[in-house]
Amino acid sequence: MSQSNHTERVAYIVSYTNKGILKRLNHLPVVISYHSPNNKQVLIYFDKKHLEFIETQLKKARGFQEMEESALFQEEVYNF
């Protein structure tokens, strides 16, 4: 398997104050795994090579609070 075919998936929790973040996430290269409207958090998965781009785009969005790596992520299950 060549290195170009390997993806390194990561999971992050995005906290927000405005639902506009959800619209922004729909336009980014992420998979929304879980959304908690009460806690105002979203669990997303994406390829690690997109981390900087996704962080930059979310920081520009109104209502973005923070983005932190998920402690529940199981690398051996989600990397392929």
PDB file of N, CA and C in Angstrom:
ATOM      1  N   MET A   1       0.857  -1.182   0.000  1.00  0.00           N
ATOM      2  CA  MET A   1       0.000   0.000   0.000  1.00  0.00           C
ATOM      3  C   MET A   1       0.894   1.232   0.000  1.00  0.00           C
ATOM      4  N   SER A   2       0.638   2.139  -0.880  1.00  0.00           N
ATOM      5  CA  SER A   2       1.442   3.349  -0.939  1.00  0.00           C
ATOM      6  C   SER A   2       0.980   4.345   0.126  1.00  0.00           C
ATOM      7  N   GLN A   3       1.873   5.232   0.484  1.00  0.00           N
ATOM      8  CA  GLN A   3       1.586   6.224   1.520  1.00  0.00           C
ATOM      9  C   GLN A   3       0.453   7.153   1.099  1.00  0.00           C
ATOM     10  N   SER A   4       0.297   7.421  -0.177  1.00  0.00           N
ATOM     11  CA  SER A   4      -0.742   8.340  -0.651  1.00  0.00           C
ATOM     12  C   SER A   4      -2.150   7.773  -0.461  1.00  0.00           C
ATOM     13  N   ASN A   5      -2.285   6.448  -0.362  1.00  0.00           N
ATOM     14  CA  ASN A   5      -3.593   5.837  -0.166  1.00  0.00           C
ATOM     15  C   ASN A   5      -3.983   5.720   1.305  1.00  0.00           C
ATOM     16  N   HIS A   6      -3.044   5.965   2.193  1.00  0.00           N
ATOM     17  CA  HIS A   6      -3.293   5.825   3.627  1.00  0.00           C
ATOM     18  C   HIS A   6      -3.900   7.115   4.182  1.00  0.00           C
ATOM     19  N   THR A   7      -4.974   6.956   4.945  1.00  0.00           N
ATOM     20  CA  THR A   7      -5.562   8.108   5.614  1.00  0.00           C
ATOM     21  C   THR A   7      -5.358   7.961   7.101  1.00  0.00           C
ATOM     22  N   GLU A   8      -5.141   9.054   7.756  1.00  0.00           N
ATOM     23  CA  GLU A   8      -4.984   9.054   9.205  1.00  0.00           C
ATOM     24  C   GLU A   8      -6.152   9.834   9.781  1.00  0.00           C
ATOM     25  N   ARG A   9      -7.177   9.104  10.208  1.00  0.00           N
ATOM     26  CA  ARG A   9      -8.398   9.728  10.722  1.00  0.00           C
ATOM     27  C   ARG A   9      -8.183  10.206  12.152  1.00  0.00           C
ATOM     28  N   VAL A  10      -8.763  11.349  12.451  1.00  0.00           N
ATOM     29  CA  VAL A  10      -8.735  11.897  13.801  1.00  0.00           C
ATOM     30  C   VAL A  10     -10.147  12.317  14.181  1.00  0.00           C
ATOM     31  N   ALA A  11     -10.402  12.364  15.466  1.00  0.00           N
ATOM     32  CA  ALA A  11     -11.715  12.773  15.967  1.00  0.00           C
ATOM     33  C   ALA A  11     -11.537  13.991  16.866  1.00  0.00           C
ATOM     34  N   TYR A  12     -12.384  14.988  16.655  1.00  0.00           N
ATOM     35  CA  TYR A  12     -12.336  16.208  17.453  1.00  0.00           C
ATOM     36  C   TYR A  12     -13.733  16.566  17.925  1.00  0.00           C
ATOM     37  N   ILE A  13     -13.777  17.238  19.055  1.00  0.00           N
ATOM     38  CA  ILE A  13     -15.028  17.759  19.586  1.00  0.00           C
ATOM     39  C   ILE A  13     -15.010  19.260  19.372  1.00  0.00           C
ATOM     40  N   VAL A  14     -16.038  19.762  18.715  1.00  0.00           N
ATOM     41  CA  VAL A  14     -16.165  21.193  18.446  1.00  0.00           C
ATOM     42  C   VAL A  14     -17.261  21.745  19.354  1.00  0.00           C
ATOM     43  N   SER A  15     -16.908  22.757  20.138  1.00  0.00           N
ATOM     44  CA  SER A  15     -17.882  23.437  21.005  1.00  0.00           C
ATOM     45  C   SER A  15     -18.253  24.764  20.354  1.00  0.00           C
ATOM     46  N   TYR A  16     -19.525  25.126  20.454  1.00  0.00           N
ATOM     47  CA  TYR A  16     -20.005  26.332  19.786  1.00  0.00           C
ATOM     48  C   TYR A  16     -21.064  27.052  20.617  1.00  0.00           C
ATOM     49  N   THR A  17     -21.354  28.291  20.236  1.00  0.00           N
ATOM     50  CA  THR A  17     -22.428  29.056  20.868  1.00  0.00           C
ATOM     51  C   THR A  17     -23.510  29.429  19.864  1.00  0.00           C
ATOM     52  N   ASN A  18     -23.216  29.266  18.568  1.00  0.00           N
ATOM     53  CA  ASN A  18     -24.140  29.637  17.508  1.00  0.00           C
ATOM     54  C   ASN A  18     -24.287  28.461  16.540  1.00  0.00           C
ATOM     55  N   LYS A  19     -25.509  28.144  16.130  1.00  0.00           N
ATOM     56  CA  LYS A  19     -25.761  27.004  15.234  1.00  0.00           C
ATOM     57  C   LYS A  19     -25.166  27.187  13.841  1.00  0.00           C
ATOM     58  N   GLY A  20     -24.667  28.372  13.542  1.00  0.00           N
ATOM     59  CA  GLY A  20     -24.015  28.608  12.254  1.00  0.00           C
ATOM     60  C   GLY A  20     -22.811  27.701  12.049  1.00  0.00           C
ATOM     61  N   ILE A  21     -22.241  27.225  13.130  1.00  0.00           N
ATOM     62  CA  ILE A  21     -21.107  26.301  13.048  1.00  0.00           C
ATOM     63  C   ILE A  21     -21.512  25.026  12.313  1.00  0.00           C
ATOM     64  N   LEU A  22     -22.744  24.578  12.530  1.00  0.00           N
ATOM     65  CA  LEU A  22     -23.213  23.354  11.867  1.00  0.00           C
ATOM     66  C   LEU A  22     -23.246  23.531  10.353  1.00  0.00           C
ATOM     67  N   LYS A  23     -23.671  24.694   9.897  1.00  0.00           N
ATOM     68  CA  LYS A  23     -23.682  24.969   8.454  1.00  0.00           C
ATOM     69  C   LYS A  23     -22.260  24.982   7.910  1.00  0.00           C
ATOM     70  N   ARG A  24     -21.343  25.575   8.671  1.00  0.00           N
ATOM     71  CA  ARG A  24     -19.941  25.639   8.234  1.00  0.00           C
ATOM     72  C   ARG A  24     -19.356  24.226   8.158  1.00  0.00           C
ATOM     73  N   LEU A  25     -19.660  23.383   9.134  1.00  0.00           N
ATOM     74  CA  LEU A  25     -19.144  22.014   9.132  1.00  0.00           C
ATOM     75  C   LEU A  25     -19.645  21.211   7.932  1.00  0.00           C
ATOM     76  N   ASN A  26     -20.863  21.494   7.490  1.00  0.00           N
ATOM     77  CA  ASN A  26     -21.415  20.783   6.334  1.00  0.00           C
ATOM     78  C   ASN A  26     -20.659  21.088   5.049  1.00  0.00           C
ATOM     79  N   HIS A  27     -19.919  22.185   5.023  1.00  0.00           N
ATOM     80  CA  HIS A  27     -19.157  22.561   3.836  1.00  0.00           C
ATOM     81  C   HIS A  27     -17.674  22.206   3.944  1.00  0.00           C
ATOM     82  N   LEU A  28     -17.292  21.550   5.028  1.00  0.00           N
ATOM     83  CA  LEU A  28     -15.898  21.173   5.237  1.00  0.00           C
ATOM     84  C   LEU A  28     -15.729  19.662   5.044  1.00  0.00           C
ATOM     85  N   PRO A  29     -14.487  19.208   4.816  1.00  0.00           N
ATOM     86  CA  PRO A  29     -14.254  17.772   4.595  1.00  0.00           C
ATOM     87  C   PRO A  29     -14.250  16.987   5.902  1.00  0.00           C
ATOM     88  N   VAL A  30     -15.391  16.974   6.589  1.00  0.00           N
ATOM     89  CA  VAL A  30     -15.524  16.264   7.864  1.00  0.00           C
ATOM     90  C   VAL A  30     -16.765  15.377   7.826  1.00  0.00           C
ATOM     91  N   VAL A  31     -16.790  14.412   8.728  1.00  0.00           N
ATOM     92  CA  VAL A  31     -17.966  13.570   8.934  1.00  0.00           C
ATOM     93  C   VAL A  31     -18.471  13.880  10.336  1.00  0.00           C
ATOM     94  N   ILE A  32     -19.714  14.323  10.425  1.00  0.00           N
ATOM     95  CA  ILE A  32     -20.304  14.604  11.722  1.00  0.00           C
ATOM     96  C   ILE A  32     -20.826  13.283  12.280  1.00  0.00           C
ATOM     97  N   SER A  33     -20.236  12.856  13.389  1.00  0.00           N
ATOM     98  CA  SER A  33     -20.593  11.581  13.980  1.00  0.00           C
ATOM     99  C   SER A  33     -21.683  11.732  15.031  1.00  0.00           C
ATOM    100  N   TYR A  34     -21.614  12.806  15.796  1.00  0.00           N
ATOM    101  CA  TYR A  34     -22.592  13.005  16.868  1.00  0.00           C
ATOM    102  C   TYR A  34     -22.764  14.498  17.119  1.00  0.00           C
ATOM    103  N   HIS A  35     -24.002  14.901  17.353  1.00  0.00           N
ATOM    104  CA  HIS A  35     -24.317  16.292  17.662  1.00  0.00           C
ATOM    105  C   HIS A  35     -25.126  16.338  18.949  1.00  0.00           C
ATOM    106  N   SER A  36     -24.669  17.113  19.920  1.00  0.00           N
ATOM    107  CA  SER A  36     -25.377  17.273  21.179  1.00  0.00           C
ATOM    108  C   SER A  36     -25.867  18.719  21.272  1.00  0.00           C
ATOM    109  N   PRO A  37     -27.125  18.970  20.892  1.00  0.00           N
ATOM    110  CA  PRO A  37     -27.644  20.341  20.943  1.00  0.00           C
ATOM    111  C   PRO A  37     -27.666  20.915  22.365  1.00  0.00           C
ATOM    112  N   ASN A  38     -27.908  20.073  23.374  1.00  0.00           N
ATOM    113  CA  ASN A  38     -27.941  20.557  24.753  1.00  0.00           C
ATOM    114  C   ASN A  38     -26.570  21.026  25.241  1.00  0.00           C
ATOM    115  N   ASN A  39     -25.532  20.278  24.894  1.00  0.00           N
ATOM    116  CA  ASN A  39     -24.173  20.647  25.295  1.00  0.00           C
ATOM    117  C   ASN A  39     -23.505  21.587  24.298  1.00  0.00           C
ATOM    118  N   LYS A  40     -24.150  21.782  23.151  1.00  0.00           N
ATOM    119  CA  LYS A  40     -23.613  22.600  22.066  1.00  0.00           C
ATOM    120  C   LYS A  40     -22.222  22.119  21.651  1.00  0.00           C
ATOM    121  N   GLN A  41     -22.175  20.813  21.345  1.00  0.00           N
ATOM    122  CA  GLN A  41     -20.945  20.189  20.898  1.00  0.00           C
ATOM    123  C   GLN A  41     -21.223  19.243  19.734  1.00  0.00           C
ATOM    124  N   VAL A  42     -20.206  19.081  18.891  1.00  0.00           N
ATOM    125  CA  VAL A  42     -20.288  18.194  17.731  1.00  0.00           C
ATOM    126  C   VAL A  42     -19.026  17.338  17.694  1.00  0.00           C
ATOM    127  N   LEU A  43     -19.207  16.032  17.487  1.00  0.00           N
ATOM    128  CA  LEU A  43     -18.068  15.133  17.317  1.00  0.00           C
ATOM    129  C   LEU A  43     -17.864  14.937  15.819  1.00  0.00           C
ATOM    130  N   ILE A  44     -16.658  15.255  15.357  1.00  0.00           N
ATOM    131  CA  ILE A  44     -16.365  15.152  13.921  1.00  0.00           C
ATOM    132  C   ILE A  44     -15.141  14.262  13.695  1.00  0.00           C
ATOM    133  N   TYR A  45     -15.122  13.593  12.539  1.00  0.00           N
ATOM    134  CA  TYR A  45     -13.994  12.796  12.082  1.00  0.00           C
ATOM    135  C   TYR A  45     -13.524  13.370  10.758  1.00  0.00           C
ATOM    136  N   PHE A  46     -12.209  13.345  10.563  1.00  0.00           N
ATOM    137  CA  PHE A  46     -11.657  13.823   9.292  1.00  0.00           C
ATOM    138  C   PHE A  46     -10.233  13.324   9.141  1.00  0.00           C
ATOM    139  N   ASP A  47      -9.691  13.490   7.957  1.00  0.00           N
ATOM    140  CA  ASP A  47      -8.315  13.114   7.661  1.00  0.00           C
ATOM    141  C   ASP A  47      -7.388  14.152   8.292  1.00  0.00           C
ATOM    142  N   LYS A  48      -6.364  13.682   8.984  1.00  0.00           N
ATOM    143  CA  LYS A  48      -5.466  14.569   9.733  1.00  0.00           C
ATOM    144  C   LYS A  48      -4.821  15.650   8.856  1.00  0.00           C
ATOM    145  N   LYS A  49      -4.644  15.368   7.568  1.00  0.00           N
ATOM    146  CA  LYS A  49      -4.009  16.359   6.698  1.00  0.00           C
ATOM    147  C   LYS A  49      -4.872  17.615   6.537  1.00  0.00           C
ATOM    148  N   HIS A  50      -6.158  17.544   6.884  1.00  0.00           N
ATOM    149  CA  HIS A  50      -7.054  18.697   6.781  1.00  0.00           C
ATOM    150  C   HIS A  50      -7.188  19.488   8.083  1.00  0.00           C
ATOM    151  N   LEU A  51      -6.466  19.090   9.115  1.00  0.00           N
ATOM    152  CA  LEU A  51      -6.616  19.697  10.445  1.00  0.00           C
ATOM    153  C   LEU A  51      -6.430  21.214  10.428  1.00  0.00           C
ATOM    154  N   GLU A  52      -5.357  21.685   9.866  1.00  0.00           N
ATOM    155  CA  GLU A  52      -5.074  23.131   9.862  1.00  0.00           C
ATOM    156  C   GLU A  52      -6.157  23.906   9.107  1.00  0.00           C
ATOM    157  N   PHE A  53      -6.570  23.393   7.950  1.00  0.00           N
ATOM    158  CA  PHE A  53      -7.608  24.052   7.153  1.00  0.00           C
ATOM    159  C   PHE A  53      -8.929  24.127   7.922  1.00  0.00           C
ATOM    160  N   ILE A  54      -9.319  23.028   8.557  1.00  0.00           N
ATOM    161  CA  ILE A  54     -10.584  22.985   9.299  1.00  0.00           C
ATOM    162  C   ILE A  54     -10.538  23.938  10.485  1.00  0.00           C
ATOM    163  N   GLU A  55      -9.426  23.944  11.220  1.00  0.00           N
ATOM    164  CA  GLU A  55      -9.289  24.860  12.359  1.00  0.00           C
ATOM    165  C   GLU A  55      -9.399  26.310  11.914  1.00  0.00           C
ATOM    166  N   THR A  56      -8.738  26.638  10.837  1.00  0.00           N
ATOM    167  CA  THR A  56      -8.766  28.012  10.322  1.00  0.00           C
ATOM    168  C   THR A  56     -10.179  28.420   9.939  1.00  0.00           C
ATOM    169  N   GLN A  57     -10.884  27.544   9.248  1.00  0.00           N
ATOM    170  CA  GLN A  57     -12.241  27.858   8.814  1.00  0.00           C
ATOM    171  C   GLN A  57     -13.198  28.004   9.998  1.00  0.00           C
ATOM    172  N   LEU A  58     -13.061  27.170  10.999  1.00  0.00           N
ATOM    173  CA  LEU A  58     -13.946  27.248  12.155  1.00  0.00           C
ATOM    174  C   LEU A  58     -13.666  28.494  12.997  1.00  0.00           C
ATOM    175  N   LYS A  59     -12.401  28.881  13.092  1.00  0.00           N
ATOM    176  CA  LYS A  59     -12.064  30.089  13.859  1.00  0.00           C
ATOM    177  C   LYS A  59     -12.658  31.341  13.227  1.00  0.00           C
ATOM    178  N   LYS A  60     -12.885  31.316  11.928  1.00  0.00           N
ATOM    179  CA  LYS A  60     -13.505  32.448  11.226  1.00  0.00           C
ATOM    180  C   LYS A  60     -15.018  32.491  11.437  1.00  0.00           C
ATOM    181  N   ALA A  61     -15.599  31.371  11.827  1.00  0.00           N
ATOM    182  CA  ALA A  61     -17.054  31.260  11.948  1.00  0.00           C
ATOM    183  C   ALA A  61     -17.542  31.891  13.259  1.00  0.00           C
ATOM    184  N   ARG A  62     -18.684  32.532  13.161  1.00  0.00           N
ATOM    185  CA  ARG A  62     -19.293  33.151  14.332  1.00  0.00           C
ATOM    186  C   ARG A  62     -19.833  32.065  15.270  1.00  0.00           C
ATOM    187  N   GLY A  63     -19.511  32.162  16.544  1.00  0.00           N
ATOM    188  CA  GLY A  63     -20.012  31.218  17.522  1.00  0.00           C
ATOM    189  C   GLY A  63     -19.075  30.070  17.849  1.00  0.00           C
ATOM    190  N   PHE A  64     -17.925  30.028  17.208  1.00  0.00           N
ATOM    191  CA  PHE A  64     -16.953  28.967  17.491  1.00  0.00           C
ATOM    192  C   PHE A  64     -16.311  29.216  18.855  1.00  0.00           C
ATOM    193  N   GLN A  65     -16.269  28.186  19.707  1.00  0.00           N
ATOM    194  CA  GLN A  65     -15.625  28.315  21.009  1.00  0.00           C
ATOM    195  C   GLN A  65     -14.270  27.625  21.038  1.00  0.00           C
ATOM    196  N   GLU A  66     -14.280  26.299  20.823  1.00  0.00           N
ATOM    197  CA  GLU A  66     -13.013  25.573  20.843  1.00  0.00           C
ATOM    198  C   GLU A  66     -13.131  24.261  20.079  1.00  0.00           C
ATOM    199  N   MET A  67     -11.965  23.711  19.787  1.00  0.00           N
ATOM    200  CA  MET A  67     -11.877  22.438  19.086  1.00  0.00           C
ATOM    201  C   MET A  67     -10.806  21.628  19.797  1.00  0.00           C
ATOM    202  N   GLU A  68     -11.188  20.466  20.332  1.00  0.00           N
ATOM    203  CA  GLU A  68     -10.218  19.649  21.063  1.00  0.00           C
ATOM    204  C   GLU A  68     -10.296  18.201  20.596  1.00  0.00           C
ATOM    205  N   GLU A  69      -9.172  17.516  20.672  1.00  0.00           N
ATOM    206  CA  GLU A  69      -9.118  16.127  20.251  1.00  0.00           C
ATOM    207  C   GLU A  69      -9.971  15.271  21.186  1.00  0.00           C
ATOM    208  N   SER A  70     -10.717  14.355  20.603  1.00  0.00           N
ATOM    209  CA  SER A  70     -11.598  13.486  21.369  1.00  0.00           C
ATOM    210  C   SER A  70     -10.797  12.396  22.064  1.00  0.00           C
ATOM    211  N   ALA A  71     -11.078  12.180  23.342  1.00  0.00           N
ATOM    212  CA  ALA A  71     -10.405  11.135  24.106  1.00  0.00           C
ATOM    213  C   ALA A  71     -10.974   9.757  23.790  1.00  0.00           C
ATOM    214  N   LEU A  72     -12.134   9.694  23.151  1.00  0.00           N
ATOM    215  CA  LEU A  72     -12.786   8.416  22.867  1.00  0.00           C
ATOM    216  C   LEU A  72     -12.361   7.802  21.544  1.00  0.00           C
ATOM    217  N   PHE A  73     -11.517   8.471  20.791  1.00  0.00           N
ATOM    218  CA  PHE A  73     -11.123   8.011  19.471  1.00  0.00           C
ATOM    219  C   PHE A  73     -10.259   6.758  19.566  1.00  0.00           C
ATOM    220  N   GLN A  74     -10.598   5.714  18.786  1.00  0.00           N
ATOM    221  CA  GLN A  74      -9.817   4.478  18.744  1.00  0.00           C
ATOM    222  C   GLN A  74      -9.121   4.406  17.388  1.00  0.00           C
ATOM    223  N   GLU A  75      -7.871   4.784  17.385  1.00  0.00           N
ATOM    224  CA  GLU A  75      -7.109   4.907  16.144  1.00  0.00           C
ATOM    225  C   GLU A  75      -7.074   3.612  15.337  1.00  0.00           C
ATOM    226  N   GLU A  76      -6.907   2.474  15.982  1.00  0.00           N
ATOM    227  CA  GLU A  76      -6.785   1.212  15.247  1.00  0.00           C
ATOM    228  C   GLU A  76      -8.092   0.820  14.554  1.00  0.00           C
ATOM    229  N   VAL A  77      -9.213   1.357  14.988  1.00  0.00           N
ATOM    230  CA  VAL A  77     -10.500   1.028  14.385  1.00  0.00           C
ATOM    231  C   VAL A  77     -10.793   1.932  13.195  1.00  0.00           C
ATOM    232  N   TYR A  78     -10.483   3.210  13.287  1.00  0.00           N
ATOM    233  CA  TYR A  78     -10.905   4.175  12.277  1.00  0.00           C
ATOM    234  C   TYR A  78      -9.876   4.515  11.224  1.00  0.00           C
ATOM    235  N   ASN A  79      -8.620   4.147  11.403  1.00  0.00           N
ATOM    236  CA  ASN A  79      -7.623   4.399  10.374  1.00  0.00           C
ATOM    237  C   ASN A  79      -7.621   3.260   9.375  1.00  0.00           C
ATOM    238  N   PHE A  80      -7.598   3.612   8.107  1.00  0.00           N
ATOM    239  CA  PHE A  80      -7.610   2.593   7.066  1.00  0.00           C
ATOM    240  C   PHE A  80      -6.745   3.040   5.920  1.00  0.00           C
TER     241      PHE A  80
END
